[in-house]
Amino acid sequence: MLEVLRQPLEDGVVTISRASGTITYPAKFMLIGAMNPCPCGYFGHPTKECTCSNTMVSRYQKRISGPLLDRIDIHVEVPPVEYEKLADERVAEASAAVRKRVEGARDAQRRRFTGTSLTCNAEMGPSRCVISAVRKGRPRPC
Ligand SMILES: [Zn+2]
């Protein structure tokens, strides 16, 4: 089922074909997913032992195809968090401070995309991405 997300992730639309015809709907979305590193969930864990064989770990991780992984822009490995830290009731960073950073980033994107219909990096095609990097004197893929 995950593989059918490739088209909407790539094109921002989903096309449904039936005998009576074909229809295309807008389908821009942000995909956020999580998975364990192996069937038991402890592969790479700092204190608990994984009970899976290398073959099981490899087979499990290949359940998500390379083409689908390629369409997910950010991959983050999240280490386990101890209960005491999760239960800590100290106040974290204020939402207003986070909002200020997000607004600053959005302002930078608006300046960057002035004169285009783009609003964020996800809307950039590969050619615009490289051109933008070259224009700033950094000819590297983004
Ligand atoms: Zn395991």
GROMACS .gro file of N, CA and C and ligand atoms in nm:
model
  427
    1MET      N    1   0.082  -0.121   0.000
    1MET     CA    2   0.000   0.000   0.000
    1MET      C    3   0.086   0.127   0.000
    2LEU      N    4   0.200   0.122   0.071
    2LEU     CA    5   0.285   0.241   0.076
    2LEU      C    6   0.334   0.281  -0.062
    3GLU      N    7   0.355   0.182  -0.149
    3GLU     CA    8   0.408   0.212  -0.282
    3GLU      C    9   0.315   0.302  -0.364
    4VAL      N   10   0.184   0.296  -0.338
    4VAL     CA   11   0.092   0.381  -0.414
    4VAL      C   12   0.107   0.528  -0.376
    5LEU      N   13   0.181   0.556  -0.269
    5LEU     CA   14   0.206   0.695  -0.231
    5LEU      C   15   0.311   0.761  -0.320
    6ARG      N   16   0.382   0.680  -0.399
    6ARG     CA   17   0.490   0.738  -0.480
    6ARG      C   18   0.438   0.845  -0.575
    7GLN      N   19   0.329   0.820  -0.645
    7GLN     CA   20   0.279   0.920  -0.740
    7GLN      C   21   0.236   1.049  -0.670
    8PRO      N   22   0.152   1.043  -0.567
    8PRO     CA   23   0.116   1.170  -0.503
    8PRO      C   24   0.235   1.241  -0.437
    9LEU      N   25   0.331   1.165  -0.384
    9LEU     CA   26   0.449   1.229  -0.326
    9LEU      C   27   0.529   1.302  -0.433
   10GLU      N   28   0.538   1.243  -0.551
   10GLU     CA   29   0.618   1.301  -0.659
   10GLU      C   30   0.543   1.413  -0.730
   11ASP      N   31   0.415   1.391  -0.760
   11ASP     CA   32   0.341   1.483  -0.846
   11ASP      C   33   0.243   1.575  -0.773
   12GLY      N   34   0.210   1.543  -0.649
   12GLY     CA   35   0.113   1.625  -0.577
   12GLY      C   36  -0.029   1.602  -0.624
   13VAL      N   37  -0.052   1.496  -0.700
   13VAL     CA   38  -0.187   1.461  -0.745
   13VAL      C   39  -0.202   1.309  -0.735
   14VAL      N   40  -0.326   1.264  -0.729
   14VAL     CA   41  -0.353   1.122  -0.734
   14VAL      C   42  -0.455   1.099  -0.845
   15THR      N   43  -0.425   1.001  -0.928
   15THR     CA   44  -0.512   0.971  -1.042
   15THR      C   45  -0.578   0.836  -1.019
   16ILE      N   46  -0.709   0.835  -1.032
   16ILE     CA   47  -0.786   0.712  -1.014
   16ILE      C   48  -0.849   0.676  -1.148
   17SER      N   49  -0.824   0.553  -1.191
   17SER     CA   50  -0.878   0.506  -1.319
   17SER      C   51  -0.977   0.394  -1.294
   18ARG      N   52  -1.092   0.408  -1.355
   18ARG     CA   53  -1.196   0.306  -1.351
   18ARG      C   54  -1.246   0.287  -1.493
   19ALA      N   55  -1.333   0.187  -1.513
   19ALA     CA   56  -1.387   0.160  -1.647
   19ALA      C   57  -1.461   0.281  -1.701
   20SER      N   58  -1.524   0.358  -1.612
   20SER     CA   59  -1.603   0.473  -1.656
   20SER      C   60  -1.517   0.596  -1.686
   21GLY      N   61  -1.389   0.593  -1.647
   21GLY     CA   62  -1.304   0.708  -1.676
   21GLY      C   63  -1.192   0.725  -1.576
   22THR      N   64  -1.120   0.834  -1.594
   22THR     CA   65  -1.005   0.865  -1.508
   22THR      C   66  -1.026   1.004  -1.450
   23ILE      N   67  -0.993   1.017  -1.324
   23ILE     CA   68  -1.005   1.148  -1.260
   23ILE      C   69  -0.880   1.173  -1.176
   24THR      N   70  -0.836   1.298  -1.173
   24THR     CA   71  -0.717   1.336  -1.098
   24THR      C   72  -0.757   1.434  -0.989
   25TYR      N   73  -0.713   1.406  -0.868
   25TYR     CA   74  -0.742   1.493  -0.753
   25TYR      C   75  -0.612   1.553  -0.702
   26PRO      N   76  -0.619   1.674  -0.647
   26PRO     CA   77  -0.499   1.729  -0.582
   26PRO      C   78  -0.465   1.645  -0.459
   27ALA      N   79  -0.337   1.624  -0.434
   27ALA     CA   80  -0.297   1.540  -0.321
   27ALA      C   81  -0.161   1.584  -0.266
   28LYS      N   82  -0.147   1.713  -0.237
   28LYS     CA   83  -0.023   1.759  -0.175
   28LYS      C   84  -0.035   1.734  -0.025
   29PHE      N   85   0.064   1.671   0.031
   29PHE     CA   86   0.059   1.641   0.173
   29PHE      C   87   0.201   1.623   0.226
   30MET      N   88   0.212   1.627   0.357
   30MET     CA   89   0.339   1.601   0.423
   30MET      C   90   0.329   1.461   0.483
   31LEU      N   91   0.417   1.374   0.440
   31LEU     CA   92   0.419   1.238   0.493
   31LEU      C   93   0.518   1.230   0.608
   32ILE      N   94   0.469   1.190   0.722
   32ILE     CA   95   0.556   1.167   0.838
   32ILE      C   96   0.533   1.023   0.881
   33GLY      N   97   0.638   0.946   0.884
   33GLY     CA   98   0.625   0.806   0.919
   33GLY      C   99   0.731   0.764   1.019
   34ALA      N  100   0.710   0.651   1.079
   34ALA     CA  101   0.806   0.595   1.172
   34ALA      C  102   0.808   0.445   1.156
   35MET      N  103   0.923   0.386   1.180
   35MET     CA  104   0.931   0.241   1.177
   35MET      C  105   1.040   0.195   1.274
   36ASN      N  106   1.025   0.074   1.321
   36ASN     CA  107   1.129   0.014   1.404
   36ASN      C  108   1.246  -0.025   1.314
   37PRO      N  109   1.365  -0.040   1.373
   37PRO     CA  110   1.481  -0.080   1.291
   37PRO      C  111   1.481  -0.229   1.259
   38CYS      N  112   1.400  -0.308   1.329
   38CYS     CA  113   1.396  -0.453   1.308
   38CYS      C  114   1.265  -0.506   1.367
   39PRO      N  115   1.233  -0.633   1.347
   39PRO     CA  116   1.107  -0.686   1.401
   39PRO      C  117   1.094  -0.672   1.553
   40CYS      N  118   1.203  -0.691   1.629
   40CYS     CA  119   1.191  -0.682   1.776
   40CYS      C  120   1.200  -0.537   1.824
   41GLY      N  121   1.253  -0.448   1.741
   41GLY     CA  122   1.259  -0.307   1.775
   41GLY      C  123   1.386  -0.261   1.845
   42TYR      N  124   1.481  -0.353   1.870
   42TYR     CA  125   1.598  -0.315   1.949
   42TYR      C  126   1.729  -0.313   1.872
   43PHE      N  127   1.726  -0.327   1.739
   43PHE     CA  128   1.850  -0.322   1.661
   43PHE      C  129   1.915  -0.185   1.680
   44GLY      N  130   2.040  -0.183   1.726
   44GLY     CA  131   2.111  -0.056   1.749
   44GLY      C  132   2.079   0.009   1.882
   45HIS      N  133   1.998  -0.055   1.965
   45HIS     CA  134   1.961   0.002   2.096
   45HIS      C  135   2.085   0.003   2.186
   46PRO      N  136   2.107   0.112   2.262
   46PRO     CA  137   2.230   0.120   2.342
   46PRO      C  138   2.233   0.023   2.461
   47THR      N  139   2.119  -0.020   2.512
   47THR     CA  140   2.122  -0.105   2.632
   47THR      C  141   2.047  -0.238   2.618
   48LYS      N  142   1.962  -0.250   2.519
   48LYS     CA  143   1.886  -0.375   2.504
   48LYS      C  144   1.936  -0.450   2.382
   49GLU      N  145   1.927  -0.581   2.390
   49GLU     CA  146   1.981  -0.665   2.283
   49GLU      C  147   1.875  -0.702   2.180
   50CYS      N  148   1.911  -0.684   2.056
   50CYS     CA  149   1.823  -0.724   1.946
   50CYS      C  150   1.827  -0.876   1.934
   51THR      N  151   1.711  -0.937   1.919
   51THR     CA  152   1.704  -1.083   1.909
   51THR      C  153   1.687  -1.130   1.765
   52CYS      N  154   1.696  -1.038   1.671
   52CYS     CA  155   1.674  -1.072   1.530
   52CYS      C  156   1.806  -1.115   1.464
   53SER      N  157   1.795  -1.202   1.366
   53SER     CA  158   1.914  -1.238   1.286
   53SER      C  159   1.942  -1.126   1.186
   54ASN      N  160   2.063  -1.124   1.132
   54ASN     CA  161   2.096  -1.023   1.031
   54ASN      C  162   2.001  -1.032   0.912
   55THR      N  163   1.965  -1.155   0.875
   55THR     CA  164   1.872  -1.173   0.763
   55THR      C  165   1.736  -1.112   0.795
   56MET      N  166   1.689  -1.132   0.918
   56MET     CA  167   1.560  -1.074   0.957
   56MET      C  168   1.565  -0.921   0.953
   57VAL      N  169   1.675  -0.864   1.003
   57VAL     CA  170   1.689  -0.717   1.004
   57VAL      C  171   1.690  -0.665   0.860
   58SER      N  172   1.769  -0.731   0.776
   58SER     CA  173   1.780  -0.688   0.636
   58SER      C  174   1.645  -0.698   0.565
   59ARG      N  175   1.578  -0.811   0.582
   59ARG     CA  176   1.448  -0.831   0.518
   59ARG      C  177   1.346  -0.727   0.567
   60TYR      N  178   1.349  -0.700   0.696
   60TYR     CA  179   1.256  -0.604   0.754
   60TYR      C  180   1.279  -0.464   0.697
   61GLN      N  181   1.407  -0.423   0.690
   61GLN     CA  182   1.437  -0.287   0.642
   61GLN      C  183   1.410  -0.271   0.493
   62LYS      N  184   1.411  -0.381   0.418
   62LYS     CA  185   1.383  -0.373   0.274
   62LYS      C  186   1.234  -0.369   0.244
   63ARG      N  187   1.151  -0.374   0.348
   63ARG     CA  188   1.006  -0.367   0.324
   63ARG      C  189   0.967  -0.230   0.267
   64ILE      N  190   1.048  -0.129   0.293
   64ILE     CA  191   1.025   0.003   0.234
   64ILE      C  192   1.119   0.012   0.114
   65SER      N  193   1.064   0.032  -0.004
   65SER     CA  194   1.146   0.030  -0.125
   65SER      C  195   1.237   0.152  -0.135
   66GLY      N  196   1.345   0.136  -0.209
   66GLY     CA  197   1.437   0.247  -0.235
   66GLY      C  198   1.368   0.366  -0.300
   67PRO      N  199   1.286   0.342  -0.406
   67PRO     CA  200   1.218   0.456  -0.468
   67PRO      C  201   1.128   0.534  -0.370
   68LEU      N  202   1.062   0.463  -0.279
   68LEU     CA  203   0.979   0.534  -0.181
   68LEU      C  204   1.067   0.611  -0.083
   69LEU      N  205   1.175   0.547  -0.037
   69LEU     CA  206   1.268   0.616   0.055
   69LEU      C  207   1.327   0.740  -0.011
   70ASP      N  208   1.353   0.733  -0.142
   70ASP     CA  209   1.408   0.847  -0.215
   70ASP      C  210   1.314   0.967  -0.214
   71ARG      N  211   1.187   0.943  -0.199
   71ARG     CA  212   1.088   1.051  -0.202
   71ARG      C  213   1.062   1.111  -0.064
   72ILE      N  214   1.125   1.056   0.037
   72ILE     CA  215   1.114   1.109   0.172
   72ILE      C  216   1.238   1.194   0.196
   73ASP      N  217   1.218   1.324   0.213
   73ASP     CA  218   1.330   1.418   0.215
   73ASP      C  219   1.417   1.409   0.340
   74ILE      N  220   1.358   1.381   0.452
   74ILE     CA  221   1.435   1.382   0.576
   74ILE      C  222   1.420   1.247   0.646
   75HIS      N  223   1.532   1.185   0.677
   75HIS     CA  224   1.532   1.059   0.752
   75HIS      C  225   1.609   1.085   0.882
   76VAL      N  226   1.550   1.053   0.994
   76VAL     CA  227   1.613   1.077   1.122
   76VAL      C  228   1.607   0.951   1.207
   77GLU      N  229   1.721   0.909   1.258
   77GLU     CA  230   1.721   0.798   1.354
   77GLU      C  231   1.702   0.859   1.492
   78VAL      N  232   1.604   0.809   1.563
   78VAL     CA  233   1.570   0.865   1.693
   78VAL      C  234   1.611   0.767   1.802
   79PRO      N  235   1.706   0.805   1.886
   79PRO     CA  236   1.747   0.714   1.993
   79PRO      C  237   1.638   0.703   2.099
   80PRO      N  238   1.641   0.597   2.177
   80PRO     CA  239   1.539   0.583   2.282
   80PRO      C  240   1.554   0.693   2.386
   81VAL      N  241   1.442   0.729   2.446
   81VAL     CA  242   1.441   0.832   2.550
   81VAL      C  243   1.405   0.764   2.682
   82GLU      N  244   1.486   0.790   2.785
   82GLU     CA  245   1.459   0.730   2.916
   82GLU      C  246   1.331   0.785   2.975
   83TYR      N  247   1.265   0.702   3.055
   83TYR     CA  248   1.137   0.741   3.114
   83TYR      C  249   1.150   0.871   3.194
   84GLU      N  250   1.256   0.884   3.273
   84GLU     CA  251   1.272   1.004   3.357
   84GLU      C  252   1.272   1.131   3.272
   85LYS      N  253   1.332   1.123   3.156
   85LYS     CA  254   1.336   1.241   3.069
   85LYS      C  255   1.197   1.268   3.010
   86LEU      N  256   1.127   1.161   2.973
   86LEU     CA  257   0.992   1.179   2.918
   86LEU      C  258   0.898   1.238   3.023
   87ALA      N  259   0.917   1.196   3.149
   87ALA     CA  260   0.826   1.237   3.256
   87ALA      C  261   0.867   1.371   3.318
   88ASP      N  262   0.978   1.426   3.273
   88ASP     CA  263   1.027   1.554   3.326
   88ASP      C  264   0.924   1.663   3.302
   89GLU      N  265   0.885   1.732   3.407
   89GLU     CA  266   0.780   1.833   3.392
   89GLU      C  267   0.834   1.975   3.380
   90ARG      N  268   0.966   1.987   3.369
   90ARG     CA  269   1.019   2.121   3.348
   90ARG      C  270   0.966   2.175   3.214
   91VAL      N  271   0.946   2.305   3.212
   91VAL     CA  272   0.892   2.368   3.093
   91VAL      C  273   1.001   2.373   2.984
   92ALA      N  274   0.963   2.329   2.866
   92ALA     CA  275   1.056   2.332   2.753
   92ALA      C  276   1.054   2.471   2.690
   93GLU      N  277   1.116   2.483   2.576
   93GLU     CA  278   1.119   2.611   2.505
   93GLU      C  279   0.976   2.658   2.479
   94ALA      N  280   0.954   2.786   2.496
   94ALA     CA  281   0.821   2.842   2.476
   94ALA      C  282   0.780   2.834   2.329
   95SER      N  283   0.652   2.809   2.307
   95SER     CA  284   0.600   2.801   2.170
   95SER      C  285   0.623   2.931   2.094
   96ALA      N  286   0.618   3.043   2.164
   96ALA     CA  287   0.638   3.172   2.097
   96ALA      C  288   0.778   3.180   2.036
   97ALA      N  289   0.877   3.125   2.106
   97ALA     CA  290   1.015   3.127   2.053
   97ALA      C  291   1.027   3.038   1.931
   98VAL      N  292   0.961   2.923   1.936
   98VAL     CA  293   0.964   2.832   1.821
   98VAL      C  294   0.894   2.899   1.703
   99ARG      N  295   0.779   2.960   1.731
   99ARG     CA  296   0.704   3.030   1.625
   99ARG      C  297   0.790   3.137   1.559
  100LYS      N  298   0.866   3.209   1.639
  100LYS     CA  299   0.951   3.315   1.584
  100LYS      C  300   1.053   3.256   1.486
  101ARG      N  301   1.112   3.144   1.521
  101ARG     CA  302   1.209   3.078   1.431
  101ARG      C  303   1.142   3.032   1.302
  102VAL      N  304   1.022   2.974   1.316
  102VAL     CA  305   0.949   2.926   1.198
  102VAL      C  306   0.914   3.043   1.108
  103GLU      N  307   0.868   3.153   1.166
  103GLU     CA  308   0.834   3.270   1.085
  103GLU      C  309   0.958   3.327   1.015
  104GLY      N  310   1.072   3.323   1.083
  104GLY     CA  311   1.197   3.368   1.021
  104GLY      C  312   1.234   3.282   0.901
  105ALA      N  313   1.216   3.151   0.916
  105ALA     CA  314   1.246   3.059   0.805
  105ALA      C  315   1.150   3.083   0.689
  106ARG      N  316   1.023   3.103   0.721
  106ARG     CA  317   0.924   3.130   0.615
  106ARG      C  318   0.955   3.261   0.543
  107ASP      N  319   0.996   3.362   0.617
  107ASP     CA  320   1.034   3.490   0.555
  107ASP      C  321   1.152   3.471   0.461
  108ALA      N  322   1.251   3.391   0.504
  108ALA     CA  323   1.368   3.365   0.418
  108ALA      C  324   1.323   3.294   0.290
  109GLN      N  325   1.231   3.200   0.301
  109GLN     CA  326   1.181   3.130   0.182
  109GLN      C  327   1.106   3.225   0.090
  110ARG      N  328   1.026   3.313   0.147
  110ARG     CA  329   0.952   3.410   0.063
  110ARG      C  330   1.049   3.498  -0.015
  111ARG      N  331   1.156   3.542   0.051
  111ARG     CA  332   1.257   3.623  -0.020
  111ARG      C  333   1.325   3.540  -0.127
  112ARG      N  334   1.358   3.418  -0.095
  112ARG     CA  335   1.427   3.329  -0.189
  112ARG      C  336   1.343   3.303  -0.312
  113PHE      N  337   1.212   3.288  -0.295
  113PHE     CA  338   1.125   3.251  -0.406
  113PHE      C  339   1.049   3.370  -0.464
  114THR      N  340   1.095   3.491  -0.435
  114THR     CA  341   1.031   3.610  -0.491
  114THR      C  342   1.027   3.598  -0.644
  115GLY      N  343   0.910   3.627  -0.701
  115GLY     CA  344   0.895   3.620  -0.847
  115GLY      C  345   0.859   3.482  -0.898
  116THR      N  346   0.841   3.387  -0.808
  116THR     CA  347   0.798   3.253  -0.849
  116THR      C  348   0.667   3.219  -0.777
  117SER      N  349   0.609   3.108  -0.813
  117SER     CA  350   0.489   3.064  -0.742
  117SER      C  351   0.524   2.968  -0.628
  118LEU      N  352   0.654   2.947  -0.605
  118LEU     CA  353   0.698   2.852  -0.503
  118LEU      C  354   0.686   2.911  -0.363
  119THR      N  355   0.659   2.824  -0.267
  119THR     CA  356   0.654   2.868  -0.128
  119THR      C  357   0.748   2.788  -0.037
  120CYS      N  358   0.792   2.671  -0.084
  120CYS     CA  359   0.881   2.590   0.000
  120CYS      C  360   0.967   2.499  -0.088
  121ASN      N  361   1.071   2.441  -0.028
  121ASN     CA  362   1.165   2.357  -0.103
  121ASN      C  363   1.097   2.237  -0.167
  122ALA      N  364   0.994   2.184  -0.104
  122ALA     CA  365   0.927   2.065  -0.157
  122ALA      C  366   0.867   2.090  -0.295
  123GLU      N  367   0.840   2.215  -0.327
  123GLU     CA  368   0.781   2.249  -0.457
  123GLU      C  369   0.886   2.269  -0.564
  124MET      N  370   1.013   2.269  -0.526
  124MET     CA  371   1.121   2.292  -0.623
  124MET      C  372   1.148   2.166  -0.704
  125GLY      N  373   1.165   2.183  -0.833
  125GLY     CA  374   1.208   2.072  -0.917
  125GLY      C  375   1.359   2.062  -0.912
  126PRO      N  376   1.416   1.954  -0.965
  126PRO     CA  377   1.561   1.936  -0.961
  126PRO      C  378   1.639   2.048  -1.030
  127SER      N  379   1.591   2.098  -1.145
  127SER     CA  380   1.666   2.200  -1.216
  127SER      C  381   1.672   2.330  -1.137
  128ARG      N  382   1.563   2.370  -1.076
  128ARG     CA  383   1.561   2.492  -0.996
  128ARG      C  384   1.652   2.477  -0.875
  129CYS      N  385   1.655   2.360  -0.821
  129CYS     CA  386   1.736   2.333  -0.703
  129CYS      C  387   1.884   2.357  -0.733
  130VAL      N  388   1.934   2.303  -0.844
  130VAL     CA  389   2.075   2.318  -0.880
  130VAL      C  390   2.104   2.462  -0.919
  131ILE      N  391   2.014   2.524  -0.996
  131ILE     CA  392   2.034   2.663  -1.038
  131ILE      C  393   2.042   2.754  -0.917
  132SER      N  394   1.955   2.731  -0.821
  132SER     CA  395   1.955   2.812  -0.701
  132SER      C  396   2.087   2.799  -0.626
  133ALA      N  397   2.139   2.678  -0.618
  133ALA     CA  398   2.266   2.657  -0.547
  133ALA      C  399   2.382   2.721  -0.621
  134VAL      N  400   2.381   2.715  -0.755
  134VAL     CA  401   2.488   2.774  -0.835
  134VAL      C  402   2.484   2.926  -0.822
  135ARG      N  403   2.362   2.983  -0.824
  135ARG     CA  404   2.348   3.127  -0.813
  135ARG      C  405   2.411   3.179  -0.684
  136LYS      N  406   2.405   3.101  -0.581
  136LYS     CA  407   2.461   3.144  -0.454
  136LYS      C  408   2.608   3.105  -0.439
  137GLY      N  409   2.668   3.061  -0.550
  137GLY     CA  410   2.811   3.027  -0.545
  137GLY      C  411   2.840   2.894  -0.481
  138ARG      N  412   2.736   2.812  -0.468
  138ARG     CA  413   2.756   2.681  -0.407
  138ARG      C  414   2.703   2.574  -0.503
  139PRO      N  415   2.777   2.542  -0.608
  139PRO     CA  416   2.728   2.445  -0.706
  139PRO      C  417   2.728   2.304  -0.652
  140ARG      N  418   2.630   2.274  -0.575
  140ARG     CA  419   2.616   2.140  -0.519
  140ARG      C  420   2.468   2.103  -0.520
  141PRO      N  421   2.439   1.976  -0.525
  141PRO     CA  422   2.298   1.936  -0.519
  141PRO      C  423   2.240   1.971  -0.383
  142CYS      N  424   2.112   2.001  -0.381
  142CYS     CA  425   2.051   2.035  -0.252
  142CYS      C  426   1.961   1.923  -0.204
  143ZN      ZN  427   1.565  -0.693   1.651
   0.00000   0.00000   0.00000
